[in-house]
Amino acid sequence: MNPSKQPTGMLSAALLALLCSACGSTVMPSITGRKWVSPIVSVPGGGQFRTTIYYGPWQCSAQLMSYCQNKCAGEGHVLQGCMWLADVKLDFVGTVLQTGSRFGMTHCCCNYSTLSTAQTAAQRQRWENIRDGFREQWARRFGQWPTDAQGNNWPAHHLRDLHHGGNPTDWENLLPMPQDIHGKLNALYNQCYANNPPWSTVGIDYPYGE
């Protein structure tokens, strides 16, 4: 990741501006090694891009840990752990320009207050009310919503979980996630919020060689 840029959501201006960047961390081998590659998408006015998402989770790099510390402090909270959930890479080819952007998508485990079961369910219903339309909009920008081998849609993961106040409909807080990884994140989030390793310690800069 470019040191002048902060980690952000997948559809942010940083992604669409195609600013070159990279960041990384230590691999958690039990559930890593997955990536999704989009179809080629044509850009109005000329050019094409392709999105690649590498899935962790990994420990946060020193840069991402610092970002989360500042984010939590800026909201009046204390950082308890940092999870780097995915690395998003966008390659663009135009008539006179070839470039790309790359950045980490993190979950900062600040000491957020939690919602009640009923409040969390209400927030989840807000997501379910817009889920199909969201996937359609996402597909128009990225070529498709990821599916498994049987054609089933991947679940959408809320980076800041709903139980800890995550926005259920914010593009910056949503990421398509393979079902097997998504199903294991609740337990890992609990570790992170409890300030338990490995999420409480800094990892290396790059989790893979591509």
Short mmCIF file of N, CA, C and O in Angstrom, two decimals, residues 12-67:
data_model
loop_
_atom_site.label_atom_id
_atom_site.label_comp_id
_atom_site.label_asym_id
_atom_site.label_seq_id
_atom_site.Cartn_x
_atom_site.Cartn_y
_atom_site.Cartn_z
N SER A 12 -13.80 2.16 -2.96
CA SER A 12 -13.45 3.52 -2.60
C SER A 12 -12.78 4.23 -3.77
O SER A 12 -12.41 3.65 -4.77
N ALA A 13 -12.60 5.54 -3.58
CA ALA A 13 -11.93 6.34 -4.61
C ALA A 13 -10.51 5.87 -4.84
O ALA A 13 -10.00 5.97 -5.95
N ALA A 14 -9.87 5.35 -3.79
CA ALA A 14 -8.48 4.88 -3.97
C ALA A 14 -8.40 3.76 -4.98
O ALA A 14 -7.48 3.70 -5.79
N LEU A 15 -9.37 2.86 -4.94
CA LEU A 15 -9.40 1.75 -5.90
C LEU A 15 -9.66 2.28 -7.30
O LEU A 15 -8.95 1.93 -8.24
N LEU A 16 -10.67 3.11 -7.45
CA LEU A 16 -11.06 3.56 -8.78
C LEU A 16 -10.04 4.51 -9.38
O LEU A 16 -9.97 4.67 -10.59
N ALA A 17 -9.25 5.17 -8.54
CA ALA A 17 -8.22 6.06 -9.04
C ALA A 17 -7.00 5.31 -9.54
O ALA A 17 -6.13 5.91 -10.19
N LEU A 18 -6.92 4.01 -9.26
CA LEU A 18 -5.85 3.17 -9.77
C LEU A 18 -4.47 3.64 -9.31
O LEU A 18 -3.53 3.69 -10.09
N LEU A 19 -4.36 3.96 -8.03
CA LEU A 19 -3.07 4.37 -7.49
C LEU A 19 -2.27 3.13 -7.11
O LEU A 19 -2.75 2.27 -6.41
N CYS A 20 -1.02 3.04 -7.54
CA CYS A 20 -0.20 1.87 -7.27
C CYS A 20 0.06 1.77 -5.78
O CYS A 20 0.46 2.74 -5.15
N SER A 21 -0.14 0.56 -5.22
CA SER A 21 0.07 0.37 -3.79
C SER A 21 0.22 -1.09 -3.48
O SER A 21 -0.12 -1.95 -4.28
N ALA A 22 0.73 -1.41 -2.26
CA ALA A 22 0.87 -2.79 -1.83
C ALA A 22 1.09 -2.83 -0.33
O ALA A 22 1.69 -1.95 0.24
N CYS A 23 0.58 -3.91 0.31
CA CYS A 23 0.84 -4.13 1.72
C CYS A 23 0.58 -5.59 2.01
O CYS A 23 0.02 -6.29 1.20
N GLY A 24 0.98 -6.08 3.20
CA GLY A 24 0.82 -7.50 3.45
C GLY A 24 0.98 -7.87 4.88
O GLY A 24 1.01 -7.04 5.76
N SER A 25 1.12 -9.22 5.14
CA SER A 25 1.20 -9.70 6.49
C SER A 25 1.48 -11.18 6.53
O SER A 25 1.72 -11.81 5.52
N THR A 26 1.40 -11.76 7.72
CA THR A 26 1.73 -13.15 7.92
C THR A 26 0.53 -14.06 7.62
O THR A 26 -0.58 -13.76 8.00
N VAL A 27 0.77 -15.17 6.97
CA VAL A 27 -0.29 -16.08 6.56
C VAL A 27 -0.77 -16.92 7.73
O VAL A 27 0.01 -17.39 8.54
N MET A 28 -2.10 -17.12 7.81
CA MET A 28 -2.70 -18.11 8.71
C MET A 28 -2.99 -19.33 7.84
O MET A 28 -4.00 -19.39 7.15
N PRO A 29 -2.14 -20.34 7.81
CA PRO A 29 -2.18 -21.38 6.78
C PRO A 29 -3.47 -22.19 6.73
O PRO A 29 -3.81 -22.71 5.69
N SER A 30 -4.22 -22.28 7.82
CA SER A 30 -5.37 -23.18 7.83
C SER A 30 -6.48 -22.73 6.89
O SER A 30 -7.25 -23.55 6.41
N ILE A 31 -6.59 -21.41 6.63
CA ILE A 31 -7.71 -20.97 5.79
C ILE A 31 -7.27 -19.92 4.77
O ILE A 31 -8.06 -19.13 4.30
N THR A 32 -6.00 -19.93 4.39
CA THR A 32 -5.54 -18.96 3.40
C THR A 32 -5.26 -19.65 2.07
O THR A 32 -5.44 -20.85 1.91
N GLY A 33 -4.80 -18.85 1.11
CA GLY A 33 -4.43 -19.40 -0.18
C GLY A 33 -5.52 -19.33 -1.22
O GLY A 33 -5.42 -19.96 -2.26
N ARG A 34 -6.59 -18.57 -0.98
CA ARG A 34 -7.70 -18.46 -1.91
C ARG A 34 -7.64 -17.12 -2.63
O ARG A 34 -7.29 -16.11 -2.04
N LYS A 35 -7.97 -17.11 -3.90
CA LYS A 35 -8.10 -15.85 -4.60
C LYS A 35 -9.26 -15.94 -5.58
O LYS A 35 -9.64 -17.02 -6.04
N TRP A 36 -9.82 -14.78 -5.91
CA TRP A 36 -10.89 -14.67 -6.89
C TRP A 36 -10.45 -13.67 -7.95
O TRP A 36 -9.92 -12.61 -7.63
N VAL A 37 -10.65 -14.04 -9.21
CA VAL A 37 -10.27 -13.19 -10.34
C VAL A 37 -11.53 -12.88 -11.13
O VAL A 37 -12.26 -13.78 -11.56
N SER A 38 -11.79 -11.61 -11.34
CA SER A 38 -13.00 -11.18 -12.04
C SER A 38 -12.85 -11.35 -13.55
O SER A 38 -11.73 -11.49 -14.06
N PRO A 39 -13.97 -11.31 -14.27
CA PRO A 39 -13.87 -11.15 -15.73
C PRO A 39 -13.26 -9.79 -16.06
O PRO A 39 -13.17 -8.91 -15.21
N ILE A 40 -12.84 -9.61 -17.29
CA ILE A 40 -12.37 -8.31 -17.75
C ILE A 40 -13.57 -7.39 -17.91
O ILE A 40 -14.59 -7.76 -18.50
N VAL A 41 -13.45 -6.19 -17.34
CA VAL A 41 -14.54 -5.21 -17.38
C VAL A 41 -14.11 -4.03 -18.24
O VAL A 41 -13.01 -3.48 -18.04
N SER A 42 -14.93 -3.63 -19.20
CA SER A 42 -14.63 -2.48 -20.04
C SER A 42 -14.99 -1.20 -19.31
O SER A 42 -16.00 -1.12 -18.61
N VAL A 43 -14.14 -0.19 -19.46
CA VAL A 43 -14.32 1.09 -18.81
C VAL A 43 -14.89 2.09 -19.81
O VAL A 43 -14.40 2.17 -20.94
N PRO A 44 -15.95 2.83 -19.47
CA PRO A 44 -16.46 3.85 -20.37
C PRO A 44 -15.37 4.82 -20.78
O PRO A 44 -14.59 5.29 -19.95
N GLY A 45 -15.28 5.08 -22.07
CA GLY A 45 -14.25 5.96 -22.58
C GLY A 45 -12.99 5.24 -23.04
O GLY A 45 -12.07 5.85 -23.55
N GLY A 46 -12.97 3.92 -22.81
CA GLY A 46 -11.83 3.14 -23.28
C GLY A 46 -11.02 2.53 -22.15
O GLY A 46 -10.90 3.10 -21.08
N GLY A 47 -10.51 1.37 -22.40
CA GLY A 47 -9.70 0.68 -21.40
C GLY A 47 -10.45 -0.47 -20.74
O GLY A 47 -11.68 -0.59 -20.87
N GLN A 48 -9.73 -1.32 -20.07
CA GLN A 48 -10.29 -2.48 -19.39
C GLN A 48 -9.57 -2.68 -18.06
O GLN A 48 -8.42 -2.30 -17.90
N PHE A 49 -10.29 -3.26 -17.10
CA PHE A 49 -9.63 -3.61 -15.86
C PHE A 49 -10.09 -4.98 -15.38
O PHE A 49 -11.14 -5.49 -15.78
N ARG A 50 -9.27 -5.57 -14.56
CA ARG A 50 -9.58 -6.85 -13.94
C ARG A 50 -9.25 -6.76 -12.44
O ARG A 50 -8.21 -6.23 -12.06
N THR A 51 -10.14 -7.29 -11.63
CA THR A 51 -9.97 -7.27 -10.18
C THR A 51 -9.55 -8.65 -9.69
O THR A 51 -10.12 -9.66 -10.10
N THR A 52 -8.57 -8.69 -8.81
CA THR A 52 -8.16 -9.92 -8.14
C THR A 52 -8.24 -9.69 -6.64
O THR A 52 -7.72 -8.68 -6.14
N ILE A 53 -8.90 -10.60 -5.93
CA ILE A 53 -8.99 -10.51 -4.48
C ILE A 53 -8.29 -11.72 -3.88
O ILE A 53 -8.65 -12.86 -4.18
N TYR A 54 -7.27 -11.47 -3.07
CA TYR A 54 -6.58 -12.53 -2.33
C TYR A 54 -7.15 -12.55 -0.91
O TYR A 54 -7.23 -11.50 -0.26
N TYR A 55 -7.51 -13.73 -0.44
CA TYR A 55 -8.17 -13.84 0.85
C TYR A 55 -7.23 -14.36 1.92
O TYR A 55 -6.51 -15.33 1.72
N GLY A 56 -7.27 -13.73 3.10
CA GLY A 56 -6.57 -14.17 4.29
C GLY A 56 -7.49 -15.03 5.15
O GLY A 56 -8.11 -15.95 4.60
N PRO A 57 -7.56 -14.69 6.43
CA PRO A 57 -6.97 -13.51 7.06
C PRO A 57 -5.51 -13.72 7.44
O PRO A 57 -5.06 -14.84 7.63
N TRP A 58 -4.82 -12.58 7.50
CA TRP A 58 -3.43 -12.54 7.93
C TRP A 58 -3.29 -11.56 9.10
O TRP A 58 -4.16 -10.70 9.30
N GLN A 59 -2.20 -11.68 9.81
CA GLN A 59 -1.86 -10.63 10.77
C GLN A 59 -1.60 -9.34 10.00
O GLN A 59 -1.13 -9.35 8.87
N CYS A 60 -1.88 -8.23 10.64
CA CYS A 60 -1.66 -6.95 10.00
C CYS A 60 -0.17 -6.61 9.95
O CYS A 60 0.58 -6.93 10.88
N SER A 61 0.23 -5.97 8.88
CA SER A 61 1.58 -5.43 8.80
C SER A 61 1.70 -4.28 9.79
O SER A 61 0.71 -3.80 10.36
N ALA A 62 2.93 -3.80 10.01
CA ALA A 62 3.13 -2.67 10.92
C ALA A 62 2.34 -1.45 10.47
O ALA A 62 1.77 -0.72 11.28
N GLN A 63 2.26 -1.25 9.15
CA GLN A 63 1.54 -0.10 8.61
C GLN A 63 0.04 -0.21 8.89
O GLN A 63 -0.61 0.75 9.30
N LEU A 64 -0.51 -1.40 8.67
CA LEU A 64 -1.93 -1.58 8.91
C LEU A 64 -2.25 -1.53 10.40
O LEU A 64 -3.30 -1.02 10.79
N MET A 65 -1.38 -2.07 11.23
CA MET A 65 -1.59 -2.00 12.67
C MET A 65 -1.63 -0.54 13.12
O MET A 65 -2.47 -0.14 13.93
N SER A 66 -0.71 0.27 12.58
CA SER A 66 -0.69 1.69 12.92
C SER A 66 -1.96 2.38 12.45
O SER A 66 -2.52 3.23 13.17
N TYR A 67 -2.41 2.03 11.26
CA TYR A 67 -3.67 2.60 10.75
C TYR A 67 -4.81 2.29 11.71
O TYR A 67 -5.61 3.17 12.06
#
